[in-house]
């Protein structure tokens, strides 16, 4: 529900905040991180709830339900933390910073484009759609090759063998 609806836009709030960093108070920038992190947490809890209902529906053991649900919440929160909060905010922050330095460099050369103080914000906002898919792909690759194998190995040692066989077929 969260990743495929307009609610997903809340995950980009901190990138918007980073874009506006040069022209808005710091507290407003920081508040956008609260919104983005809240979105990530809500998505993780939603995925956990769906996993809970799914595993309960397939009559898996109580232990399996708890372990796989916790694993799904952790996986989703890790993914959201990296793909929606940490990496994009860093990238946009650096784009805005570099654009600001470039505008200042031009100003030192007596080249002053109109409304130059807005350029870092405009460039930051325009960069958001360009960075989303590459970052999502990178985070997918990272989670698929680090967390998932670790979680599968760890969870497998706590899940009854009959449930493991059912999980493979589901």
mmCIF file of C-alpha atoms in Angstrom:
data_model
loop_
_atom_site.group_PDB
_atom_site.id
_atom_site.type_symbol
_atom_site.label_atom_id
_atom_site.label_comp_id
_atom_site.label_asym_id
_atom_site.label_seq_id
_atom_site.Cartn_x
_atom_site.Cartn_y
_atom_site.Cartn_z
ATOM 1 C CA UNK A 1 0.000 0.000 0.000
ATOM 2 C CA UNK A 2 2.671 2.522 0.977
ATOM 3 C CA UNK A 3 5.163 2.187 -1.887
ATOM 4 C CA UNK A 4 2.559 2.249 -4.662
ATOM 5 C CA UNK A 5 0.388 5.146 -3.525
ATOM 6 C CA UNK A 6 0.768 8.914 -3.138
ATOM 7 C CA UNK A 7 1.638 8.239 0.523
ATOM 8 C CA UNK A 8 5.090 7.286 -0.873
ATOM 9 C CA UNK A 9 5.710 10.998 -1.410
ATOM 10 C CA UNK A 10 6.034 11.414 2.365
ATOM 11 C CA UNK A 11 9.228 9.367 2.102
ATOM 12 C CA UNK A 12 10.706 12.169 -0.009
ATOM 13 C CA UNK A 13 10.012 14.945 2.489
ATOM 14 C CA UNK A 14 13.575 15.036 3.791
ATOM 15 C CA UNK A 15 14.904 15.445 0.236
ATOM 16 C CA UNK A 16 12.570 18.416 -0.155
ATOM 17 C CA UNK A 17 13.813 19.711 3.203
ATOM 18 C CA UNK A 18 17.434 19.319 2.114
ATOM 19 C CA UNK A 19 16.659 21.187 -1.111
ATOM 20 C CA UNK A 20 15.227 24.093 0.878
ATOM 21 C CA UNK A 21 18.019 24.044 3.485
ATOM 22 C CA UNK A 22 19.669 27.249 2.172
ATOM 23 C CA UNK A 23 16.479 29.289 2.536
ATOM 24 C CA UNK A 24 14.460 27.853 5.460
ATOM 25 C CA UNK A 25 15.182 27.507 9.190
ATOM 26 C CA UNK A 26 17.096 24.390 10.231
ATOM 27 C CA UNK A 27 14.203 23.213 12.437
ATOM 28 C CA UNK A 28 12.000 22.927 9.347
ATOM 29 C CA UNK A 29 14.647 20.862 7.561
ATOM 30 C CA UNK A 30 14.887 18.560 10.581
ATOM 31 C CA UNK A 31 11.099 18.224 10.781
ATOM 32 C CA UNK A 32 11.065 16.804 7.252
ATOM 33 C CA UNK A 33 13.270 13.969 8.516
ATOM 34 C CA UNK A 34 10.636 13.153 11.145
ATOM 35 C CA UNK A 35 8.002 12.907 8.405
ATOM 36 C CA UNK A 36 10.185 10.703 6.178
ATOM 37 C CA UNK A 37 11.216 8.441 9.060
ATOM 38 C CA UNK A 38 7.581 8.210 10.164
ATOM 39 C CA UNK A 39 6.649 7.107 6.660
ATOM 40 C CA UNK A 40 9.380 4.448 6.744
ATOM 41 C CA UNK A 41 8.235 3.168 10.124
ATOM 42 C CA UNK A 42 4.588 3.090 9.005
ATOM 43 C CA UNK A 43 5.562 1.123 5.882
ATOM 44 C CA UNK A 44 7.591 -1.336 7.976
ATOM 45 C CA UNK A 45 4.687 -1.879 10.370
ATOM 46 C CA UNK A 46 2.277 -2.284 7.446
ATOM 47 C CA UNK A 47 4.529 -4.922 5.830
ATOM 48 C CA UNK A 48 4.869 -6.664 9.183
ATOM 49 C CA UNK A 49 1.093 -6.718 9.654
ATOM 50 C CA UNK A 50 0.593 -8.167 6.158
ATOM 51 C CA UNK A 51 3.218 -10.829 6.876
ATOM 52 C CA UNK A 52 1.508 -11.626 10.180
ATOM 53 C CA UNK A 53 -1.884 -12.103 8.499
ATOM 54 C CA UNK A 54 -0.340 -14.137 5.664
ATOM 55 C CA UNK A 55 1.560 -16.531 7.919
ATOM 56 C CA UNK A 56 -1.412 -16.878 10.287
ATOM 57 C CA UNK A 57 -3.654 -17.690 7.296
ATOM 58 C CA UNK A 58 -1.302 -20.519 6.286
ATOM 59 C CA UNK A 59 -1.464 -22.004 9.803
ATOM 60 C CA UNK A 60 2.233 -21.682 10.527
ATOM 61 C CA UNK A 61 3.451 -22.070 14.093
ATOM 62 C CA UNK A 62 3.239 -19.134 16.462
ATOM 63 C CA UNK A 63 7.032 -18.977 16.593
ATOM 64 C CA UNK A 64 7.272 -18.841 12.781
ATOM 65 C CA UNK A 65 4.650 -16.105 12.614
ATOM 66 C CA UNK A 66 6.540 -13.967 15.152
ATOM 67 C CA UNK A 67 9.979 -14.542 13.628
ATOM 68 C CA UNK A 68 8.988 -13.921 10.010
ATOM 69 C CA UNK A 69 6.935 -10.872 10.975
ATOM 70 C CA UNK A 70 9.836 -9.364 12.919
ATOM 71 C CA UNK A 71 12.145 -10.159 10.007
ATOM 72 C CA UNK A 72 9.823 -8.389 7.546
ATOM 73 C CA UNK A 73 9.540 -5.311 9.784
ATOM 74 C CA UNK A 74 13.330 -5.111 10.150
ATOM 75 C CA UNK A 75 13.929 -5.663 6.427
ATOM 76 C CA UNK A 76 11.419 -2.996 5.410
ATOM 77 C CA UNK A 77 12.651 -0.470 7.974
ATOM 78 C CA UNK A 78 16.253 -1.056 6.887
ATOM 79 C CA UNK A 79 15.262 -0.583 3.251
ATOM 80 C CA UNK A 80 13.237 2.555 3.988
ATOM 81 C CA UNK A 81 15.963 4.018 6.205
ATOM 82 C CA UNK A 82 18.526 3.660 3.444
ATOM 83 C CA UNK A 83 16.378 4.321 0.346
ATOM 84 C CA UNK A 84 14.085 7.030 1.683
ATOM 85 C CA UNK A 85 16.019 8.811 4.415
ATOM 86 C CA UNK A 86 19.792 8.358 4.634
ATOM 87 C CA UNK A 87 21.164 8.017 1.099
ATOM 88 C CA UNK A 88 18.841 10.412 -0.780
ATOM 89 C CA UNK A 89 19.189 13.100 1.884
ATOM 90 C CA UNK A 90 22.976 12.868 1.701
ATOM 91 C CA UNK A 91 22.949 13.032 -2.111
ATOM 92 C CA UNK A 92 20.569 16.013 -2.238
ATOM 93 C CA UNK A 93 22.492 17.759 0.544
ATOM 94 C CA UNK A 94 25.712 17.482 -1.458
ATOM 95 C CA UNK A 95 24.022 18.582 -4.710
ATOM 96 C CA UNK A 96 22.589 21.651 -2.963
ATOM 97 C CA UNK A 97 25.927 22.372 -1.269
ATOM 98 C CA UNK A 98 27.869 22.072 -4.538
ATOM 99 C CA UNK A 99 25.345 24.241 -6.386
ATOM 100 C CA UNK A 100 25.622 26.881 -3.661
ATOM 101 C CA UNK A 101 29.422 26.823 -3.896
ATOM 102 C CA UNK A 102 29.168 27.169 -7.687
ATOM 103 C CA UNK A 103 26.819 30.150 -7.392
ATOM 104 C CA UNK A 104 29.197 31.775 -4.879
ATOM 105 C CA UNK A 105 32.139 31.145 -7.207
ATOM 106 C CA UNK A 106 30.286 32.855 -10.057
ATOM 107 C CA UNK A 107 29.418 35.770 -7.766
ATOM 108 C CA UNK A 108 33.124 36.218 -6.967
ATOM 109 C CA UNK A 109 33.704 36.513 -10.717
ATOM 110 C CA UNK A 110 30.997 39.205 -10.854
ATOM 111 C CA UNK A 111 28.580 36.884 -12.620
ATOM 112 C CA UNK A 112 25.300 37.274 -10.786
ATOM 113 C CA UNK A 113 22.376 35.514 -12.424
ATOM 114 C CA UNK A 114 18.940 36.732 -11.321
ATOM 115 C CA UNK A 115 17.620 35.044 -8.172
ATOM 116 C CA UNK A 116 20.868 33.089 -7.831
ATOM 117 C CA UNK A 117 20.176 32.432 -4.138
ATOM 118 C CA UNK A 118 17.326 30.129 -5.251
ATOM 119 C CA UNK A 119 19.465 28.032 -7.620
ATOM 120 C CA UNK A 120 20.630 25.489 -5.015
ATOM 121 C CA UNK A 121 17.017 24.845 -3.985
ATOM 122 C CA UNK A 122 15.810 24.572 -7.580
ATOM 123 C CA UNK A 123 18.636 22.218 -8.559
ATOM 124 C CA UNK A 124 18.025 20.127 -5.426
ATOM 125 C CA UNK A 125 14.305 19.801 -6.143
ATOM 126 C CA UNK A 126 14.944 18.951 -9.794
ATOM 127 C CA UNK A 127 17.450 16.281 -8.750
ATOM 128 C CA UNK A 128 15.000 14.308 -6.616
ATOM 129 C CA UNK A 129 13.277 12.420 -9.463
ATOM 130 C CA UNK A 130 16.664 11.650 -11.017
ATOM 131 C CA UNK A 131 18.115 9.944 -7.943
ATOM 132 C CA UNK A 132 15.138 7.862 -6.768
ATOM 133 C CA UNK A 133 15.378 4.816 -9.038
ATOM 134 C CA UNK A 134 19.174 4.438 -8.945
ATOM 135 C CA UNK A 135 19.151 4.641 -5.137
ATOM 136 C CA UNK A 136 16.231 2.195 -4.865
ATOM 137 C CA UNK A 137 18.085 -0.257 -7.122
ATOM 138 C CA UNK A 138 21.288 0.107 -5.117
ATOM 139 C CA UNK A 139 19.455 -0.449 -1.829
ATOM 140 C CA UNK A 140 17.623 -3.486 -3.273
ATOM 141 C CA UNK A 141 20.967 -4.959 -4.277
ATOM 142 C CA UNK A 142 22.450 -4.224 -0.852
ATOM 143 C CA UNK A 143 19.524 -5.663 1.137
ATOM 144 C CA UNK A 144 19.232 -8.711 -1.152
ATOM 145 C CA UNK A 145 22.926 -9.515 -0.723
ATOM 146 C CA UNK A 146 23.426 -8.675 2.947
ATOM 147 C CA UNK A 147 20.376 -8.609 5.181
ATOM 148 C CA UNK A 148 18.242 -11.239 3.428
ATOM 149 C CA UNK A 149 20.852 -14.046 3.429
ATOM 150 C CA UNK A 150 21.749 -13.251 7.046
ATOM 151 C CA UNK A 151 18.095 -13.109 8.110
ATOM 152 C CA UNK A 152 17.222 -16.305 6.257
ATOM 153 C CA UNK A 153 20.104 -18.182 7.857
ATOM 154 C CA UNK A 154 19.303 -16.798 11.304
ATOM 155 C CA UNK A 155 15.539 -17.333 11.071
ATOM 156 C CA UNK A 156 15.959 -20.852 9.671
ATOM 157 C CA UNK A 157 17.578 -21.983 12.891
ATOM 158 C CA UNK A 158 14.488 -20.901 14.901
ATOM 159 C CA UNK A 159 11.705 -22.009 12.540
ATOM 160 C CA UNK A 160 10.445 -25.613 12.675
ATOM 161 C CA UNK A 161 11.441 -27.664 9.584
ATOM 162 C CA UNK A 162 7.807 -28.294 8.580
ATOM 163 C CA UNK A 163 7.203 -24.523 8.499
ATOM 164 C CA UNK A 164 10.355 -23.992 6.436
ATOM 165 C CA UNK A 165 9.017 -26.428 3.855
ATOM 166 C CA UNK A 166 5.663 -24.632 3.788
ATOM 167 C CA UNK A 167 7.353 -21.233 3.460
ATOM 168 C CA UNK A 168 9.225 -22.471 0.371
ATOM 169 C CA UNK A 169 5.936 -23.480 -1.271
ATOM 170 C CA UNK A 170 4.075 -20.280 -0.418
#
